[in-house]
Coordinates of C-alpha atoms and ligand atoms in Angstrom, one line a residue:
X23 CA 118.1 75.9 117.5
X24 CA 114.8 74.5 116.6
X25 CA 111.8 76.0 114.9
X26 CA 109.0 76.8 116.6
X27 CA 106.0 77.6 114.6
X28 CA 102.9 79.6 116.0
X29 CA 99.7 76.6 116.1
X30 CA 98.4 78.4 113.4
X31 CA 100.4 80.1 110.3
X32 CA 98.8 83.4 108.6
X33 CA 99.2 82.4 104.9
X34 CA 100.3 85.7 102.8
X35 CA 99.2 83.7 99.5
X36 CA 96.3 86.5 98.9
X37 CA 97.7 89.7 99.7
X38 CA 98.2 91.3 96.4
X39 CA 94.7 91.0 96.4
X40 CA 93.6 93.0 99.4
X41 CA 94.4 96.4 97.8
X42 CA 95.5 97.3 101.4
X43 CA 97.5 100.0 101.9
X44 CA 101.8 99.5 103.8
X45 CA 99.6 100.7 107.1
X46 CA 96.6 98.3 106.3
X47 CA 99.2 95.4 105.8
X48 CA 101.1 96.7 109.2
X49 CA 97.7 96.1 110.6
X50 CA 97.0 92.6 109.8
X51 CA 100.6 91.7 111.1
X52 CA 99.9 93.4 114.3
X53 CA 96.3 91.7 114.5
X54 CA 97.5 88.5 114.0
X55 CA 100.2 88.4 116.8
X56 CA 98.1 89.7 118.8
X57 CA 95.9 86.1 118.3
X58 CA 99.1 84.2 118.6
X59 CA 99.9 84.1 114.9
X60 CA 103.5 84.7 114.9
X61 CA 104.4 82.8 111.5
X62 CA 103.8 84.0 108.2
X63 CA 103.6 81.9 104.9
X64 CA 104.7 83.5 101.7
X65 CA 106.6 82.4 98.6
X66 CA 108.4 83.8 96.3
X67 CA 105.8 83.5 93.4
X68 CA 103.2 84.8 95.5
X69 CA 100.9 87.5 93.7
X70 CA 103.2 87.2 90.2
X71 CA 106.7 87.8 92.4
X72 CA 105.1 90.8 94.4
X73 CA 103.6 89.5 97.8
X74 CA 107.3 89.0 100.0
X75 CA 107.7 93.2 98.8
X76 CA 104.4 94.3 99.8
X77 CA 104.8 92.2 103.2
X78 CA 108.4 94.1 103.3
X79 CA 107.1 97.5 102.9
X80 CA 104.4 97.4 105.2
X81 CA 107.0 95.1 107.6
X82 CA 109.6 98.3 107.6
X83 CA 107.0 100.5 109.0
X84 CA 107.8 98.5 112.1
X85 CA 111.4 96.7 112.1
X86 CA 111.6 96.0 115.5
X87 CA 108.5 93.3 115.0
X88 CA 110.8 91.0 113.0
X89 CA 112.7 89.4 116.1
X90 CA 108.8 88.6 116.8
X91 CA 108.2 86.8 113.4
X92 CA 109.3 83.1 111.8
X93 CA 109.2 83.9 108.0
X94 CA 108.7 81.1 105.8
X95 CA 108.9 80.9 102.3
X96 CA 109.1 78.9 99.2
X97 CA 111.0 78.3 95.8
X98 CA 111.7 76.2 93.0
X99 CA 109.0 77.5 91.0
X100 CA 109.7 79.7 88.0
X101 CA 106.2 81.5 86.5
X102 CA 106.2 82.3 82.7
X103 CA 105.3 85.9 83.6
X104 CA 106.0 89.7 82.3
X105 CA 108.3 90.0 85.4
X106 CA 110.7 86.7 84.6
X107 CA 110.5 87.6 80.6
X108 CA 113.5 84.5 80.7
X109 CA 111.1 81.9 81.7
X110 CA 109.1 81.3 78.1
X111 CA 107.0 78.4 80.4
X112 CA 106.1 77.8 83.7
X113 CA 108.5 74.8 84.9
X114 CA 110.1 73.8 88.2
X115 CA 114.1 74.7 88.9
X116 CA 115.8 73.0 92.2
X117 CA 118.8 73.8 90.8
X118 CA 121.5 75.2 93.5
X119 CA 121.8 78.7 91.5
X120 CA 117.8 79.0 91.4
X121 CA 117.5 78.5 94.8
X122 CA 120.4 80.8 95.8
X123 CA 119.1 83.6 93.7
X124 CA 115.4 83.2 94.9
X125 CA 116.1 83.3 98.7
X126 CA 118.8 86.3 97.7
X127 CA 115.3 87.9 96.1
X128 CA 113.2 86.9 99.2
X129 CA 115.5 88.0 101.7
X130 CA 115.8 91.8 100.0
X131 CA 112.0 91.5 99.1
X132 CA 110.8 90.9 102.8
X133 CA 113.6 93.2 104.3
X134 CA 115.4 90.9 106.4
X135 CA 118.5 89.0 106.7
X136 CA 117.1 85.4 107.2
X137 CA 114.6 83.2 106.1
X138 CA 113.3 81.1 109.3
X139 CA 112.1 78.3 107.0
X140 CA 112.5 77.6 103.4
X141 CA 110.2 75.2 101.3
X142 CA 111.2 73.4 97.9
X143 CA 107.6 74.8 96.7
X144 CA 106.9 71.6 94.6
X145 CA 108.2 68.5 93.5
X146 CA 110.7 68.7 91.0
X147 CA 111.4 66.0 88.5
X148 CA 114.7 66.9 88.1
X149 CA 115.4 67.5 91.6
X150 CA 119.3 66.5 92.5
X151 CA 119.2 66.0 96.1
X152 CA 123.1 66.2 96.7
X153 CA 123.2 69.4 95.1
X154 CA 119.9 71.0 96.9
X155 CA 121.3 69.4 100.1
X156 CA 124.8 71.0 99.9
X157 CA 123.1 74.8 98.8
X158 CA 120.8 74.6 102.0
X159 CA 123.7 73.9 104.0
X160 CA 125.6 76.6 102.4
X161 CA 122.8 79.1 103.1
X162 CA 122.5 77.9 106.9
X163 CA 125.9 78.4 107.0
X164 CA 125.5 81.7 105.7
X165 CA 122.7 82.3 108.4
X166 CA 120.2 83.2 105.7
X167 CA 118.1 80.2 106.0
X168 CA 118.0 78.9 109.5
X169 CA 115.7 75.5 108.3
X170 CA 114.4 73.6 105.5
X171 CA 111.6 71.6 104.5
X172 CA 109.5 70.7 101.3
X173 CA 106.0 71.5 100.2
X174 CA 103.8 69.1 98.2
X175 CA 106.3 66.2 98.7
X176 CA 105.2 62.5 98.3
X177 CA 106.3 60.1 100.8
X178 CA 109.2 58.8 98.4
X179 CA 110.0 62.4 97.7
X180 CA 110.4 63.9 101.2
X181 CA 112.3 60.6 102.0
X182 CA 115.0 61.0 99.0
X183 CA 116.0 64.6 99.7
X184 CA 115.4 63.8 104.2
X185 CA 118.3 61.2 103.6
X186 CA 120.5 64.0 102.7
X187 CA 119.5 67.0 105.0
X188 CA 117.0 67.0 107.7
X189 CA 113.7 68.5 106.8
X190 CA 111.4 70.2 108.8
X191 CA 108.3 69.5 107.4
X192 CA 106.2 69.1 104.7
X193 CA 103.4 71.7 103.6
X194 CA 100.5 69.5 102.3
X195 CA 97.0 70.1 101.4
X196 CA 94.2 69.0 103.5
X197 CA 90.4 69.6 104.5
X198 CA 87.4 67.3 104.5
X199 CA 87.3 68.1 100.8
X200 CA 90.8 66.6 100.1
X201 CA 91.6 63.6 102.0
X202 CA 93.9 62.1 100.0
X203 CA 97.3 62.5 102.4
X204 CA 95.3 60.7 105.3
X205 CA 95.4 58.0 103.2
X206 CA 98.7 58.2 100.8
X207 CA 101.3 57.9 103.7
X208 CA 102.0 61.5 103.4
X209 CA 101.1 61.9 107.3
X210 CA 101.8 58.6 108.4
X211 CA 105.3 59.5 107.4
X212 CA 105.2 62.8 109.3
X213 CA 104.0 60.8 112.7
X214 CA 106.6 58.6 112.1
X215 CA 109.6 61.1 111.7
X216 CA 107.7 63.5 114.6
X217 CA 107.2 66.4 112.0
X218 CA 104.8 68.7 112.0
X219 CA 103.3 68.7 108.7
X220 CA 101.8 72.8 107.7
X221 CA 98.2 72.6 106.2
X222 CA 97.4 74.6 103.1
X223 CA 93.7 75.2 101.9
X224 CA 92.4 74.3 105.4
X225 CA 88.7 75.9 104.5
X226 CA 89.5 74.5 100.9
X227 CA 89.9 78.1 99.7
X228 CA 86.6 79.1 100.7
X229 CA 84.9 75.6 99.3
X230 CA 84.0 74.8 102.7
X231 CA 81.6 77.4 103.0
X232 CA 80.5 79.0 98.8
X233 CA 81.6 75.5 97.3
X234 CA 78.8 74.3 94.6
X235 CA 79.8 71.2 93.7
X236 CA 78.0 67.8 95.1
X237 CA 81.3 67.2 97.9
X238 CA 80.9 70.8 98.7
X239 CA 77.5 70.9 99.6
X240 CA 77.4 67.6 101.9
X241 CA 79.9 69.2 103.3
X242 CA 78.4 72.9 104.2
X243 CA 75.3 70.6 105.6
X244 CA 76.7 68.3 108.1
X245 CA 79.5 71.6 109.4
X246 CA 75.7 73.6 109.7
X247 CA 74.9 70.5 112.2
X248 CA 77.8 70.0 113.6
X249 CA 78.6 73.7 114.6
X250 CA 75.2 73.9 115.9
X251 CA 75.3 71.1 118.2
X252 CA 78.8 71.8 119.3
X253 CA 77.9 75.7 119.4
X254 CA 81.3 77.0 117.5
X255 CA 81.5 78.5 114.3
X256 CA 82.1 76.3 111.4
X257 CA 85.9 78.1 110.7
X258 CA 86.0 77.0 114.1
X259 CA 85.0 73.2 113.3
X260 CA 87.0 73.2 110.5
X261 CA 90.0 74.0 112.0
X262 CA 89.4 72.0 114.4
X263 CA 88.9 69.1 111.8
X264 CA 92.6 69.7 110.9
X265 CA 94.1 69.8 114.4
X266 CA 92.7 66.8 115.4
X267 CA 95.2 65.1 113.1
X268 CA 97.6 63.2 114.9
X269 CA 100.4 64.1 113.5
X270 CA 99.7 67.7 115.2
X271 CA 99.4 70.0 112.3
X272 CA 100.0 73.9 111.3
X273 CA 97.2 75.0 109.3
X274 CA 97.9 78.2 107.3
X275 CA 94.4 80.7 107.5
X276 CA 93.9 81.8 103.9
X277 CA 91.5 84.7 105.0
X278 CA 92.2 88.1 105.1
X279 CA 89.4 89.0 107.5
X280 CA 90.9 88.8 111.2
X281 CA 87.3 87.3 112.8
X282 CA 88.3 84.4 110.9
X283 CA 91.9 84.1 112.3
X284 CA 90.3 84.3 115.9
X285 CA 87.8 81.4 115.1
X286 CA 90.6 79.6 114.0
X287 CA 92.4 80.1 117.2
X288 CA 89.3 79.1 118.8
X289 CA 89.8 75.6 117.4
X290 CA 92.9 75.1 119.4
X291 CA 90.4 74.8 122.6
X292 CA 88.4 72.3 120.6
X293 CA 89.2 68.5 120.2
X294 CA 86.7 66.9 118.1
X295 CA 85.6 63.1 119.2
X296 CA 86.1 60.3 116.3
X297 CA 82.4 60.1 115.1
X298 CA 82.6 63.8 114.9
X299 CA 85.5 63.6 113.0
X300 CA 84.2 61.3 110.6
X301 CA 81.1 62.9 110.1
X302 CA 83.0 65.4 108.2
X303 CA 85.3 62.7 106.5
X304 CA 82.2 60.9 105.5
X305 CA 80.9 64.3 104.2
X306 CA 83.8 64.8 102.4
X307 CA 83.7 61.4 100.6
X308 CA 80.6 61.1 99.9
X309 CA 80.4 57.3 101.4
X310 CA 80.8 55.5 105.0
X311 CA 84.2 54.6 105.9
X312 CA 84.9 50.9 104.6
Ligands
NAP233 P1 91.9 78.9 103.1 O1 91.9 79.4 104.5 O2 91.4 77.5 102.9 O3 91.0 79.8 102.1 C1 91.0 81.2 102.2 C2 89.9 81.7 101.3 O4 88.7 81.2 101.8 C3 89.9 83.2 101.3 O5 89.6 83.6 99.9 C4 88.7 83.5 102.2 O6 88.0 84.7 101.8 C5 87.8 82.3 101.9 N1 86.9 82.1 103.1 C6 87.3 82.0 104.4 N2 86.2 81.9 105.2 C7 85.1 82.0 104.3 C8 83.7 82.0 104.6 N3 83.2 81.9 105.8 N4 82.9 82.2 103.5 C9 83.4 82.4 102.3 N5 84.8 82.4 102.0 C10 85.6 82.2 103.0 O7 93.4 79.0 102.6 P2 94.1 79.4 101.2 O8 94.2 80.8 101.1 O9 93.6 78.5 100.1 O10 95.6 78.8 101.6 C11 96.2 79.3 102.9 C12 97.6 79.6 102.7 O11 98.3 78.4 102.3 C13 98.0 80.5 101.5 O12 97.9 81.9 101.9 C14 99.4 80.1 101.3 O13 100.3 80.8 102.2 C15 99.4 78.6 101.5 N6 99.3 77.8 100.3 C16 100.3 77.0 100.0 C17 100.2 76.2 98.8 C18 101.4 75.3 98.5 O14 101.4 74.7 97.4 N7 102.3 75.1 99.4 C19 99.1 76.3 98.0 C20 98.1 77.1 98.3 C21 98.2 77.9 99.5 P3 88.1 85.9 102.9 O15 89.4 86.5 102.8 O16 87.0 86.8 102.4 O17 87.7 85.4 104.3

C-alpha cells in the first residue's frame, strides 16, 4: 500500500522542550488532526533519545488514535550522550544491527507496532547499501516498517541506496533562507522520480521572523510587504513559499503553538505567482536572479 502523508507534517523535534504535561501532549495531537495534520515527525535522537517516549506516553492516553496517525521516524545517528555511555563521539551507524535495534527502540518508545516511514537520518560515509537494503526489507517483512526513505541525502546518495530499495522520499531542508536544494539537483531529482520530498526548517527555525543576521532581515522586510498586500500572515506566506515547489512538498511545522499550524494550513489555499515567489528567493540571496 502506499503512503499517504498529511500536506503538512507536525514535526516532534521540540517537544522535550515544551514541559507539557502526557494530557498537554494528548492535546497537541488531537489539535493538529483536527487541522488535517495526521503525520508526525520524530526521530530517535530527538530531545537526547526522550521525544518518541514522551509522544508514547501522552499517545497511550488515547490508543485508538494510532490507526489515525502515519509515524515517521529516523535513525542512523548515534549521540555521544549520558544515555548511550557506549558511544564516546557522536558518529553515524547504517549498519543493519543499528538500524534493527533503533526501530526495536522506537517502536516500544512510541507504543506501537509499526513505524509508517523510516528515515536514514543522515548520510553515512560508510553507508553499505546492500546491507541497509536487505534489513529494510527484513523489517517490512516483519511489518514493523511499512516504508523507507532518507533524510539529508545528496542526489548521488539517494540514487545509490534507490537502486537497491525504493525510497519514498527524501527529508531536506528548505526556506527562502536556504536555497541551496533548488539549485543542487536535490528536487530536480525528486520531480523526476515523482517523490515527494518532506521540508524541514520551513520558517528556518524561527529565522524567518527573530533572525538578526543581514539574509534574515531582507527577508522579514519583503514577507512584511508581501503578507500585507496579499493579506495572509507571513507563516502563511512562508509556507506557502514552500508549497509552491513543484515537486509538491511536505513541510514539517516546527512550532508548538497551534495558531501557527492553522496558518500553515492556510497556505494550502494559497498559490504564490512567480515574481512573488522570487521576491522572497531574491530576499533570501541577497541578489537578482542571474
Ligand atoms: P520551523 O517550523 O522552521 O521552526 C520552528 C521554530 O520556529 C519554533 O521554535 C517556533 O517557536 C519558531 N517560530 C515559529 N513561528 C515563529 C514566529 N512567528 N516568531 C518567532 N518564532 C517562531 O521548524 P523546525 O522546528 O526547525 O523543524 C521542523 C521539524 O523538522 C522538526 O520538528 C523535526 O521534526 C524536523 N527536522 C528534521 C531535521 C532533519 O535533519 N531531518 C532537522 C531539523 C528538523 P514557537 O514554538 O514558539 O512557535
Amino acid at each position: 500500500m502506499s503512503l499517504v502523508l498529511s500536506r503538512i507534517i507536525a514535526g516532534a523535534w521540540r517537544l522535550d522542550q515544551w514541559q507539557w504535561s502526557p494530557q498537554q501532549r494528548l492535546r497537541w495531537i488531537e489539535d493538529n488532526l483536527a487541522l488535517g495534520i495526521s503525520s508526525f515527525d520524530h526521530a530517535d535522537i530527538y530531545g537526547a533519545y526522550t521525544v518518541e517516549a514522551l509522544f508514547g506516553e501522552a499517545l497511550a492516553l488515547a490508543p485508538g488514535l494510532r490507526d489515525q496517525l502515519q509515524l515517521v521516524s529516523k535513525c542512523g545517528i548515534r549521540l555521544a550522550v549520558p544515555a548511550r555511555p557506549g558511544d564516546l563521539i557522536h558518529h553515524y551507524d547504517t549498519s543493519a544491527a543499528h538500524v534493527r535495534a533503533s526501530v526495536e527502540q522506537s517502536l516500544a518508545a512510541l507504543r506501537t507496532d509499526r513505524l509508517d516511514l523510516l528515515l536514514i537520518h543522515r548520510p553515512d560515509a560508510l553507508l553499505e547499501a546492500d546491507e541497509l537494503a536487505a534489513c529494510f526489507e527484513a523489517l517490512r517483512r516483519e511489518g514493523k516498517v511499512l516504508h523507507f526513505g532518507v533524510s539529508n541525502f545528496s542526489p548521488a546518495q539517494f540514487a545509490l541506496l534507490h537502486s537497491r530499495i525504493p525510497l519514498v522520499t527524501n527529508q531536506i531542508e528548505l526556506s527562502p533562507l536556504h536555497r541551496q536544494p533548488l539549485h543542487d539537483g536535490t528536487l530536480d531529482q525528486c520531480q523526476q522520480l515523482g517523490l515527494r520530498p518532506m521540508i524541514w526548517s520551513p520558517l528556518a527555525g524561527g529565522r524567518l521572523f527573530t533572525g538578526e543576521d543581514d539574509a534574515a532581515r531582507r527577508v522579514q522586510a519583503e514577507l512584511q510587504r508581501l503578507s500585507g498586500e496579499l493579506s495572509v500572515s507571513a507563516t502563511t506566506l512562508a509556507f506557502a513559499w514552500v508549497l509552491r515547489h513543484p515537486s509538491r512538498p511536505l513541510p514539517i511545522i516546527g512550532s508548538r503553538r497551534i495558531e501557527a499550524a492553522r496558518e500553515a494550513v492556510a497556505a494550502l489555499q494559497l498559490k504564490l505567482d512567480a515574481q512573488q515567489w522570487y521576491r522572497l528567493w531574491r530576499a533570501g540571496a541577497g541578489h537578482d536572479v542571474p
